[in-house]
Amino acid sequence: MRSPDMIIELIHTRYRSTWRDWLLRGDEATFSFPLAAPTAQTIARHSDAIGQWLQDWRSWAKAHPAARLRNAQRRTIVGAQEIFTHLDIATINDLVALDHDLADHWRRANARWARLSALPGGVDAERLRPDLPQIVDMDDADFKILLDAVIWFTENPRSGLIIRQVPVLGMHTKWLARNRRHVLACLNITPKPNASAEQPDEELEQSDLDPLGLKALPVHIDVILADPSERALAGGLRHVNAPLPQIDALPIRPETVLIVENKESAYLIPDRPRTVIVHSLGNHLNVLDQIGWLDDARQLYWGDLDRAGFTLLSRARTRLPHLASVLMNPATLAEHQALAVKDETRADPPDPNLTDIETAALTALSTEHGKYMRLEQERIPSPYVLDQLRRAMDGDRSNEPN
């Protein structure tokens, strides 16, 4: 026998699976939920429990007059017994009125769909369907930004502006990174697969912005000119941050280029002849095959000993096939494991180009119960780091890809 609470749970399940159909198609529906009514034998054996079940339903029905209990007669050894067999509900509005959360969601969904439907140019209901749950759950401020953004992009499809120049109050780079998919859906634009904007904290690249007619900021590259003679060619600067074309145009020809994941670790490295350090690229690893003076240099990579670090290493190696890693091996992890911490961040799998040593180190990051640890670059003592880097830059090729 189903209690009122059980039926409410069934109503929740039905609503979650079907509310978008009702909303987008304007469907009307009637509903009937079977109560798993007791048999005559059950009534005879458990009369007290059946009486309480009937009383619970009568009390519930009195409090919810829009729903109707369907009844029937059961013949028992003690005579005919009235029981309830179904709960019948005439309309969608009557259905959602049975639960405050459903009523609130349905009201908000209808109000927002009305405003979305009124956007200039119209919206494709089926194109928008996958995004509706997130759009309905947006807070009011974000929903207003969404509407304003869609209107502006409709009127200015090829503005050529950068994100911060778009005159939509409240829209900034991180907002668009989080909500770009919804904006495109409202504009009836299908995004390209695997766009970087699917990750809310990542910067939007030009391919992400093209459908909106926007322009990305030029990528700036951080380099350290560790050779004093090459610094003289760049006005004596040791630390240089400049757009990619200017970095590519530097009049340098290093023998060794060390790519370092984090700025703090890069600053640790002392002067060294014919050496350049490239650091803090984040996910902008696509620039690596666009810097000409990298081609003839020995290329090394030092990143965090964590899952994300190995993913970044693999992506860098996809651009630079001869890239060798430094301090990303089981020995470094084992010697400094006491300095590792829990890794609770999400990480994409690496490209399939890690060496056996790197794969072993990645495997060693796994702990019991599917947990992971991470050893950040900065936590490894500097004497050990500088010794290992010196060995690698002097010609130790034990961890270079085949």
Tab-separated table of C-alpha atoms in Angstrom:
chain	number	residue	atom	x	y	z
A	1	MET	CA	0.000	0.000	0.000
A	2	ARG	CA	1.290	3.425	-0.902
A	3	SER	CA	1.162	6.225	1.592
A	4	PRO	CA	0.708	9.913	0.689
A	5	ASP	CA	4.469	10.435	1.043
A	6	MET	CA	5.133	7.610	-1.416
A	7	ILE	CA	2.764	9.127	-3.952
A	8	ILE	CA	4.407	12.536	-3.577
A	9	GLU	CA	7.739	10.882	-4.380
A	10	LEU	CA	6.180	9.331	-7.503
A	11	ILE	CA	4.856	12.762	-8.450
A	12	HIS	CA	8.362	14.202	-8.060
A	13	THR	CA	9.743	11.475	-10.316
A	14	ARG	CA	7.091	12.084	-12.974
A	15	TYR	CA	7.658	15.831	-12.827
A	16	ARG	CA	11.446	15.615	-13.119
A	17	SER	CA	11.207	13.423	-16.208
A	18	THR	CA	8.449	15.311	-18.023
A	19	TRP	CA	8.249	18.976	-16.998
A	20	ARG	CA	10.184	20.188	-20.060
A	21	ASP	CA	7.724	18.434	-22.377
A	22	TRP	CA	4.792	20.081	-20.637
A	23	LEU	CA	6.520	23.468	-20.775
A	24	LEU	CA	7.806	23.444	-24.362
A	25	ARG	CA	4.845	21.749	-26.006
A	26	GLY	CA	2.126	23.357	-23.936
A	27	ASP	CA	0.761	19.902	-23.195
A	28	GLU	CA	-2.184	19.387	-20.919
A	29	ALA	CA	-2.317	16.137	-19.044
A	30	THR	CA	-4.318	14.188	-16.505
A	31	PHE	CA	-2.664	11.945	-13.981
A	32	SER	CA	-3.546	8.795	-12.137
A	33	PHE	CA	-1.343	7.184	-9.500
A	34	PRO	CA	-2.244	3.663	-8.277
A	35	LEU	CA	-2.240	3.332	-4.494
A	36	ALA	CA	-1.475	-0.405	-4.430
A	37	ALA	CA	-4.785	-0.991	-2.651
A	38	PRO	CA	-4.975	-3.888	-0.194
A	39	THR	CA	-6.612	-7.182	-1.126
A	40	ALA	CA	-9.563	-8.641	0.723
A	41	GLN	CA	-7.249	-11.061	2.534
A	42	THR	CA	-4.978	-8.214	3.668
A	43	ILE	CA	-7.958	-6.234	4.909
A	44	ALA	CA	-9.171	-9.201	6.944
A	45	ARG	CA	-5.753	-9.882	8.492
A	46	HIS	CA	-4.656	-6.306	9.185
A	47	SER	CA	-7.824	-4.362	9.788
A	48	ASP	CA	-6.214	-1.857	12.172
A	49	ALA	CA	-3.422	-0.990	9.732
A	50	ILE	CA	-5.898	-0.701	6.871
A	51	GLY	CA	-8.083	1.579	8.941
A	52	GLN	CA	-5.128	3.847	9.679
A	53	TRP	CA	-4.144	3.869	5.979
A	54	LEU	CA	-7.658	4.903	4.976
A	55	GLN	CA	-7.732	7.618	7.636
A	56	ASP	CA	-4.346	8.963	6.485
A	57	TRP	CA	-5.630	9.258	2.932
A	58	ARG	CA	-8.902	10.891	3.991
A	59	SER	CA	-6.982	13.504	5.989
A	60	TRP	CA	-4.572	14.105	3.109
A	61	ALA	CA	-7.406	14.432	0.562
A	62	LYS	CA	-9.197	16.940	2.758
A	63	ALA	CA	-6.065	19.109	2.770
A	64	HIS	CA	-5.654	18.772	-1.028
A	65	PRO	CA	-9.101	19.225	-2.592
A	66	ALA	CA	-7.733	19.443	-6.159
A	67	ALA	CA	-6.818	15.741	-6.031
A	68	ARG	CA	-9.502	13.052	-6.057
A	69	LEU	CA	-9.378	9.636	-4.449
A	70	ARG	CA	-10.894	6.858	-6.529
A	71	ASN	CA	-12.575	4.200	-4.418
A	72	ALA	CA	-13.818	0.649	-4.774
A	73	GLN	CA	-15.432	-2.102	-2.681
A	74	ARG	CA	-13.688	-5.200	-1.405
A	75	ARG	CA	-15.741	-8.164	-0.198
A	76	THR	CA	-14.245	-9.551	2.986
A	77	ILE	CA	-15.289	-12.125	5.538
A	78	VAL	CA	-16.560	-9.298	7.743
A	79	GLY	CA	-18.499	-7.605	4.942
A	80	ALA	CA	-17.893	-5.049	2.199
A	81	GLN	CA	-15.026	-2.640	2.781
A	82	GLU	CA	-14.487	0.631	0.920
A	83	ILE	CA	-10.870	1.192	-0.080
A	84	PHE	CA	-9.004	3.717	-2.236
A	85	THR	CA	-7.383	2.489	-5.450
A	86	HIS	CA	-5.995	5.567	-7.240
A	87	LEU	CA	-5.209	9.223	-6.806
A	88	ASP	CA	-6.530	11.169	-9.812
A	89	ILE	CA	-5.317	14.667	-10.690
A	90	ALA	CA	-6.985	16.689	-13.418
A	91	THR	CA	-4.282	19.176	-14.533
A	92	ILE	CA	-0.580	19.949	-14.357
A	93	ASN	CA	-1.271	22.927	-12.136
A	94	ASP	CA	-3.220	20.698	-9.754
A	95	LEU	CA	-0.317	18.236	-9.785
A	96	VAL	CA	2.390	20.739	-8.844
A	97	ALA	CA	0.117	22.356	-6.243
A	98	LEU	CA	0.530	19.188	-4.162
A	99	ASP	CA	4.145	20.107	-3.335
A	100	HIS	CA	5.583	23.542	-2.584
A	101	ASP	CA	8.932	22.898	-4.313
A	102	LEU	CA	7.272	21.647	-7.497
A	103	ALA	CA	4.845	24.561	-7.539
A	104	ASP	CA	7.712	27.036	-7.147
A	105	HIS	CA	9.776	25.374	-9.889
A	106	TRP	CA	6.808	25.201	-12.301
A	107	ARG	CA	5.949	28.849	-11.707
A	108	ARG	CA	9.552	29.904	-12.322
A	109	ALA	CA	9.883	27.656	-15.391
A	110	ASN	CA	6.767	29.144	-16.984
A	111	ALA	CA	7.793	32.707	-16.204
A	112	ARG	CA	11.272	32.215	-17.641
A	113	TRP	CA	10.085	30.326	-20.691
A	114	ALA	CA	7.701	33.200	-21.441
A	115	ARG	CA	10.596	35.659	-21.364
A	116	LEU	CA	12.866	33.390	-23.395
A	117	SER	CA	10.148	32.902	-26.004
A	118	ALA	CA	9.859	36.673	-26.371
A	119	LEU	CA	13.553	37.164	-27.212
A	120	PRO	CA	14.185	38.813	-30.594
A	121	GLY	CA	14.595	36.236	-33.319
A	122	GLY	CA	12.811	33.581	-31.274
A	123	VAL	CA	14.320	30.484	-29.689
A	124	ASP	CA	14.484	26.893	-30.868
A	125	ALA	CA	12.701	24.955	-28.134
A	126	GLU	CA	14.476	21.667	-28.835
A	127	ARG	CA	17.877	23.376	-29.093
A	128	LEU	CA	17.244	25.016	-25.726
A	129	ARG	CA	15.804	21.922	-24.045
A	130	PRO	CA	19.105	20.532	-22.575
A	131	ASP	CA	19.913	23.920	-21.035
A	132	LEU	CA	16.524	24.583	-19.464
A	133	PRO	CA	17.210	22.947	-16.065
A	134	GLN	CA	20.233	25.183	-15.490
A	135	ILE	CA	18.488	28.276	-16.855
A	136	VAL	CA	15.438	27.757	-14.640
A	137	ASP	CA	17.715	27.250	-11.614
A	138	MET	CA	19.723	30.443	-12.261
A	139	ASP	CA	19.334	33.171	-9.706
A	140	ASP	CA	17.398	36.198	-10.873
A	141	ALA	CA	20.492	38.337	-11.437
A	142	ASP	CA	22.153	35.759	-13.715
A	143	PHE	CA	18.925	35.210	-15.636
A	144	LYS	CA	18.620	38.935	-16.310
A	145	ILE	CA	22.234	39.019	-17.539
A	146	LEU	CA	21.439	36.070	-19.817
A	147	LEU	CA	18.456	37.842	-21.375
A	148	ASP	CA	20.377	41.106	-21.790
A	149	ALA	CA	23.344	39.278	-23.313
A	150	VAL	CA	21.201	37.394	-25.829
A	151	ILE	CA	19.484	40.602	-26.903
A	152	TRP	CA	22.812	42.390	-27.306
A	153	PHE	CA	24.449	39.552	-29.278
A	154	THR	CA	21.372	39.307	-31.505
A	155	GLU	CA	21.679	43.000	-32.326
A	156	ASN	CA	25.503	42.924	-32.549
A	157	PRO	CA	26.480	39.534	-34.003
A	158	ARG	CA	29.942	40.607	-35.245
A	159	SER	CA	31.041	43.327	-32.862
A	160	GLY	CA	34.737	42.391	-32.703
A	161	LEU	CA	34.830	43.535	-29.068
A	162	ILE	CA	36.575	41.811	-26.181
A	163	ILE	CA	34.300	40.475	-23.429
A	164	ARG	CA	34.810	43.364	-21.026
A	165	GLN	CA	33.839	45.857	-23.728
A	166	VAL	CA	30.383	44.334	-24.187
A	167	PRO	CA	27.925	46.820	-22.606
A	168	VAL	CA	25.866	44.209	-20.736
A	169	LEU	CA	25.704	45.035	-17.046
A	170	GLY	CA	27.064	42.188	-14.940
A	171	MET	CA	28.580	40.160	-17.787
A	172	HIS	CA	32.300	39.500	-17.384
A	173	THR	CA	34.769	36.863	-18.527
A	174	LYS	CA	34.021	34.304	-15.816
A	175	TRP	CA	30.275	34.779	-16.167
A	176	LEU	CA	30.473	34.111	-19.904
A	177	ALA	CA	32.767	31.119	-19.344
A	178	ARG	CA	30.168	29.613	-16.999
A	179	ASN	CA	27.145	30.485	-19.127
A	180	ARG	CA	28.380	30.579	-22.712
A	181	ARG	CA	26.552	27.349	-23.563
A	182	HIS	CA	23.240	28.843	-22.402
A	183	VAL	CA	23.823	32.056	-24.353
A	184	LEU	CA	24.518	30.069	-27.515
A	185	ALA	CA	21.422	27.932	-26.948
A	186	CYS	CA	19.246	31.041	-26.674
A	187	LEU	CA	20.835	32.322	-29.878
A	188	ASN	CA	20.074	28.994	-31.622
A	189	ILE	CA	23.803	28.374	-32.128
A	190	THR	CA	25.254	24.896	-31.683
A	191	PRO	CA	28.699	25.080	-30.023
A	192	LYS	CA	31.660	23.129	-31.319
A	193	PRO	CA	32.397	19.963	-29.330
A	194	ASN	CA	35.148	19.984	-26.686
A	195	ALA	CA	35.117	23.753	-26.362
A	196	SER	CA	37.243	25.004	-23.484
A	197	ALA	CA	34.268	26.966	-22.184
A	198	GLU	CA	32.778	23.757	-20.820
A	199	GLN	CA	35.157	24.286	-17.905
A	200	PRO	CA	33.864	27.286	-15.938
A	201	ASP	CA	37.244	28.468	-14.640
A	202	GLU	CA	39.107	28.299	-17.920
A	203	GLU	CA	39.758	31.333	-20.064
A	204	LEU	CA	37.792	31.569	-23.264
A	205	GLU	CA	39.814	31.073	-26.405
A	206	GLN	CA	39.165	32.632	-29.779
A	207	SER	CA	37.349	29.519	-31.030
A	208	ASP	CA	34.952	29.847	-28.090
A	209	LEU	CA	34.277	33.503	-28.855
A	210	ASP	CA	33.913	33.270	-32.645
A	211	PRO	CA	30.199	32.263	-32.537
A	212	LEU	CA	29.504	35.394	-30.485
A	213	GLY	CA	31.492	37.700	-32.749
A	214	LEU	CA	33.917	38.566	-29.946
A	215	LYS	CA	37.689	38.865	-29.890
A	216	ALA	CA	39.977	37.190	-27.346
A	217	LEU	CA	42.711	39.108	-25.605
A	218	PRO	CA	46.161	38.299	-27.011
A	219	VAL	CA	47.874	35.520	-25.095
A	220	HIS	CA	50.773	36.830	-23.028
A	221	ILE	CA	53.779	34.586	-22.400
A	222	ASP	CA	56.073	34.737	-19.367
A	223	VAL	CA	59.750	33.963	-19.981
A	224	ILE	CA	62.915	34.252	-17.937
A	225	LEU	CA	66.110	35.006	-19.878
A	226	ALA	CA	68.582	33.125	-17.712
A	227	ASP	CA	71.579	33.951	-19.930
A	228	PRO	CA	72.941	37.479	-19.223
A	229	SER	CA	74.228	37.802	-22.788
A	230	GLU	CA	70.782	37.108	-24.221
A	231	ARG	CA	69.255	39.530	-21.705
A	232	ALA	CA	71.411	42.230	-23.253
A	233	LEU	CA	69.561	41.619	-26.521
A	234	ALA	CA	66.266	42.360	-24.758
A	235	GLY	CA	67.265	45.565	-23.029
A	236	GLY	CA	68.687	43.784	-19.986
A	237	LEU	CA	65.331	42.341	-18.875
A	238	ARG	CA	65.440	39.008	-17.060
A	239	HIS	CA	61.657	38.600	-16.696
A	240	VAL	CA	59.604	39.282	-19.810
A	241	ASN	CA	55.818	39.169	-20.174
A	242	ALA	CA	54.590	40.000	-23.654
A	243	PRO	CA	52.106	38.927	-26.359
A	244	LEU	CA	52.984	35.756	-28.218
A	245	PRO	CA	54.200	37.456	-31.432
A	246	GLN	CA	56.665	39.593	-29.456
A	247	ILE	CA	57.962	36.579	-27.520
A	248	ASP	CA	58.414	34.690	-30.785
A	249	ALA	CA	60.344	37.662	-32.196
A	250	LEU	CA	62.900	37.797	-29.360
A	251	PRO	CA	66.422	37.703	-30.924
A	252	ILE	CA	67.527	34.668	-28.887
A	253	ARG	CA	68.711	31.154	-29.740
A	254	PRO	CA	68.734	29.137	-26.513
A	255	GLU	CA	70.269	25.671	-26.262
A	256	THR	CA	67.898	24.670	-23.453
A	257	VAL	CA	64.301	25.705	-22.801
A	258	LEU	CA	62.734	24.689	-19.496
A	259	ILE	CA	58.941	24.939	-19.334
A	260	VAL	CA	57.788	25.331	-15.716
A	261	GLU	CA	54.160	25.037	-14.630
A	262	ASN	CA	54.200	27.619	-11.812
A	263	LYS	CA	55.735	31.078	-11.508
A	264	GLU	CA	57.109	30.620	-7.984
A	265	SER	CA	59.108	27.577	-9.063
A	266	ALA	CA	60.425	29.314	-12.183
A	267	TYR	CA	61.777	32.203	-10.113
A	268	LEU	CA	63.940	29.721	-8.191
A	269	ILE	CA	66.128	28.914	-11.209
A	270	PRO	CA	69.472	30.795	-11.355
A	271	ASP	CA	71.277	32.217	-14.359
A	272	ARG	CA	72.616	29.707	-16.836
A	273	PRO	CA	74.164	30.160	-20.307
A	274	ARG	CA	71.952	29.685	-23.365
A	275	THR	CA	68.899	28.884	-21.184
A	276	VAL	CA	65.356	30.268	-21.261
A	277	ILE	CA	62.551	29.427	-18.824
A	278	VAL	CA	58.945	29.599	-20.045
A	279	HIS	CA	56.469	29.537	-17.173
A	280	SER	CA	52.850	29.932	-16.049
A	281	LEU	CA	51.246	28.892	-19.341
A	282	GLY	CA	48.266	27.261	-17.655
A	283	ASN	CA	46.107	25.740	-20.393
A	284	HIS	CA	47.594	27.927	-23.148
A	285	LEU	CA	49.929	25.122	-24.194
A	286	ASN	CA	48.884	25.561	-27.821
A	287	VAL	CA	51.386	28.427	-28.035
A	288	LEU	CA	54.366	26.112	-27.656
A	289	ASP	CA	54.565	25.192	-31.338
A	290	GLN	CA	54.216	28.857	-32.297
A	291	ILE	CA	57.506	30.031	-30.750
A	292	GLY	CA	60.216	29.627	-33.366
A	293	TRP	CA	63.287	29.688	-31.084
A	294	LEU	CA	61.969	26.601	-29.262
A	295	ASP	CA	62.492	24.385	-32.300
A	296	ASP	CA	66.268	23.921	-32.116
A	297	ALA	CA	66.532	23.912	-28.303
A	298	ARG	CA	66.518	20.975	-25.929
A	299	GLN	CA	63.051	21.089	-24.381
A	300	LEU	CA	62.380	20.188	-20.742
A	301	TYR	CA	59.179	20.313	-18.671
A	302	TRP	CA	58.742	20.546	-14.900
A	303	GLY	CA	55.230	20.459	-13.469
A	304	ASP	CA	53.398	19.515	-10.297
A	305	LEU	CA	53.372	15.860	-9.312
A	306	ASP	CA	49.607	15.498	-9.535
A	307	ARG	CA	47.057	14.291	-12.073
A	308	ALA	CA	46.593	17.738	-13.590
A	309	GLY	CA	50.365	18.147	-13.849
A	310	PHE	CA	50.724	14.990	-15.919
A	311	THR	CA	47.806	16.013	-18.121
A	312	LEU	CA	49.478	19.352	-18.819
A	313	LEU	CA	52.793	17.575	-19.499
A	314	SER	CA	51.103	15.280	-22.013
A	315	ARG	CA	49.394	18.195	-23.757
A	316	ALA	CA	52.684	20.075	-23.980
A	317	ARG	CA	54.336	16.964	-25.456
A	318	THR	CA	51.582	16.723	-28.046
A	319	ARG	CA	52.875	20.112	-29.246
A	320	LEU	CA	56.555	19.314	-28.679
A	321	PRO	CA	57.105	15.565	-29.264
A	322	HIS	CA	60.701	15.600	-27.949
A	323	LEU	CA	59.775	17.243	-24.654
A	324	ALA	CA	61.391	15.564	-21.607
A	325	SER	CA	60.111	15.838	-18.054
A	326	VAL	CA	62.115	16.703	-14.964
A	327	LEU	CA	61.232	15.900	-11.318
A	328	MET	CA	58.096	14.056	-12.463
A	329	ASN	CA	59.118	10.517	-11.570
A	330	PRO	CA	58.457	7.926	-8.827
A	331	ALA	CA	61.769	8.619	-7.084
A	332	THR	CA	60.951	12.309	-6.520
A	333	LEU	CA	57.485	11.402	-5.248
A	334	ALA	CA	58.753	8.674	-2.917
A	335	GLU	CA	61.480	10.863	-1.402
A	336	HIS	CA	59.080	13.734	-0.665
A	337	GLN	CA	55.787	11.911	-0.137
A	338	ALA	CA	55.456	13.305	3.391
A	339	LEU	CA	55.008	16.741	1.772
A	340	ALA	CA	52.114	15.596	-0.426
A	341	VAL	CA	48.502	16.579	0.256
A	342	LYS	CA	45.104	15.266	-0.803
A	343	ASP	CA	44.145	15.977	-4.390
A	344	GLU	CA	40.411	16.672	-4.564
A	345	THR	CA	40.394	18.591	-7.844
A	346	ARG	CA	38.930	17.321	-11.101
A	347	ALA	CA	41.472	16.259	-13.702
A	348	ASP	CA	41.154	15.272	-17.350
A	349	PRO	CA	43.046	12.146	-18.470
A	350	PRO	CA	46.438	12.751	-20.097
A	351	ASP	CA	47.125	12.388	-23.793
A	352	PRO	CA	48.569	8.925	-24.584
A	353	ASN	CA	52.213	9.976	-24.759
A	354	LEU	CA	53.586	9.663	-21.219
A	355	THR	CA	56.786	7.656	-20.779
A	356	ASP	CA	56.847	4.510	-18.642
A	357	ILE	CA	58.512	6.443	-15.813
A	358	GLU	CA	55.897	9.199	-15.936
A	359	THR	CA	53.074	6.669	-16.050
A	360	ALA	CA	54.517	4.938	-12.995
A	361	ALA	CA	54.620	8.247	-11.130
A	362	LEU	CA	51.027	9.019	-12.121
A	363	THR	CA	49.948	5.575	-10.893
A	364	ALA	CA	51.794	6.119	-7.606
A	365	LEU	CA	49.638	9.197	-6.909
A	366	SER	CA	46.656	6.925	-6.308
A	367	THR	CA	45.919	6.001	-2.691
A	368	GLU	CA	43.383	3.681	-1.101
A	369	HIS	CA	39.657	3.977	-1.822
A	370	GLY	CA	40.151	5.780	-5.133
A	371	LYS	CA	41.724	8.872	-3.551
A	372	TYR	CA	44.704	10.787	-4.935
A	373	MET	CA	47.556	12.872	-3.610
A	374	ARG	CA	49.482	15.782	-5.061
A	375	LEU	CA	52.995	17.059	-4.540
A	376	GLU	CA	53.252	20.654	-5.674
A	377	GLN	CA	56.470	21.976	-7.146
A	378	GLU	CA	56.949	24.576	-4.456
A	379	ARG	CA	56.925	22.017	-1.634
A	380	ILE	CA	60.028	20.157	-2.827
A	381	PRO	CA	63.164	21.518	-1.088
A	382	SER	CA	65.098	23.861	-3.361
A	383	PRO	CA	68.523	22.126	-2.994
A	384	TYR	CA	67.028	18.913	-4.334
A	385	VAL	CA	65.223	20.769	-7.120
A	386	LEU	CA	68.268	22.706	-8.258
A	387	ASP	CA	70.440	19.594	-8.259
A	388	GLN	CA	67.950	17.625	-10.370
A	389	LEU	CA	67.408	20.523	-12.768
A	390	ARG	CA	71.160	20.968	-13.187
A	391	ARG	CA	71.579	17.279	-13.974
A	392	ALA	CA	68.773	17.393	-16.519
A	393	MET	CA	70.049	20.538	-18.224
A	394	ASP	CA	73.586	19.120	-18.268
A	395	GLY	CA	72.395	16.214	-20.376
A	396	ASP	CA	70.693	13.488	-18.296
A	397	ARG	CA	68.280	12.035	-20.870
A	398	SER	CA	66.782	9.219	-18.766
A	399	ASN	CA	63.220	10.523	-18.953
A	400	GLU	CA	62.999	11.674	-22.550
A	401	PRO	CA	60.270	10.176	-24.786
A	402	ASN	CA	61.286	7.564	-27.320
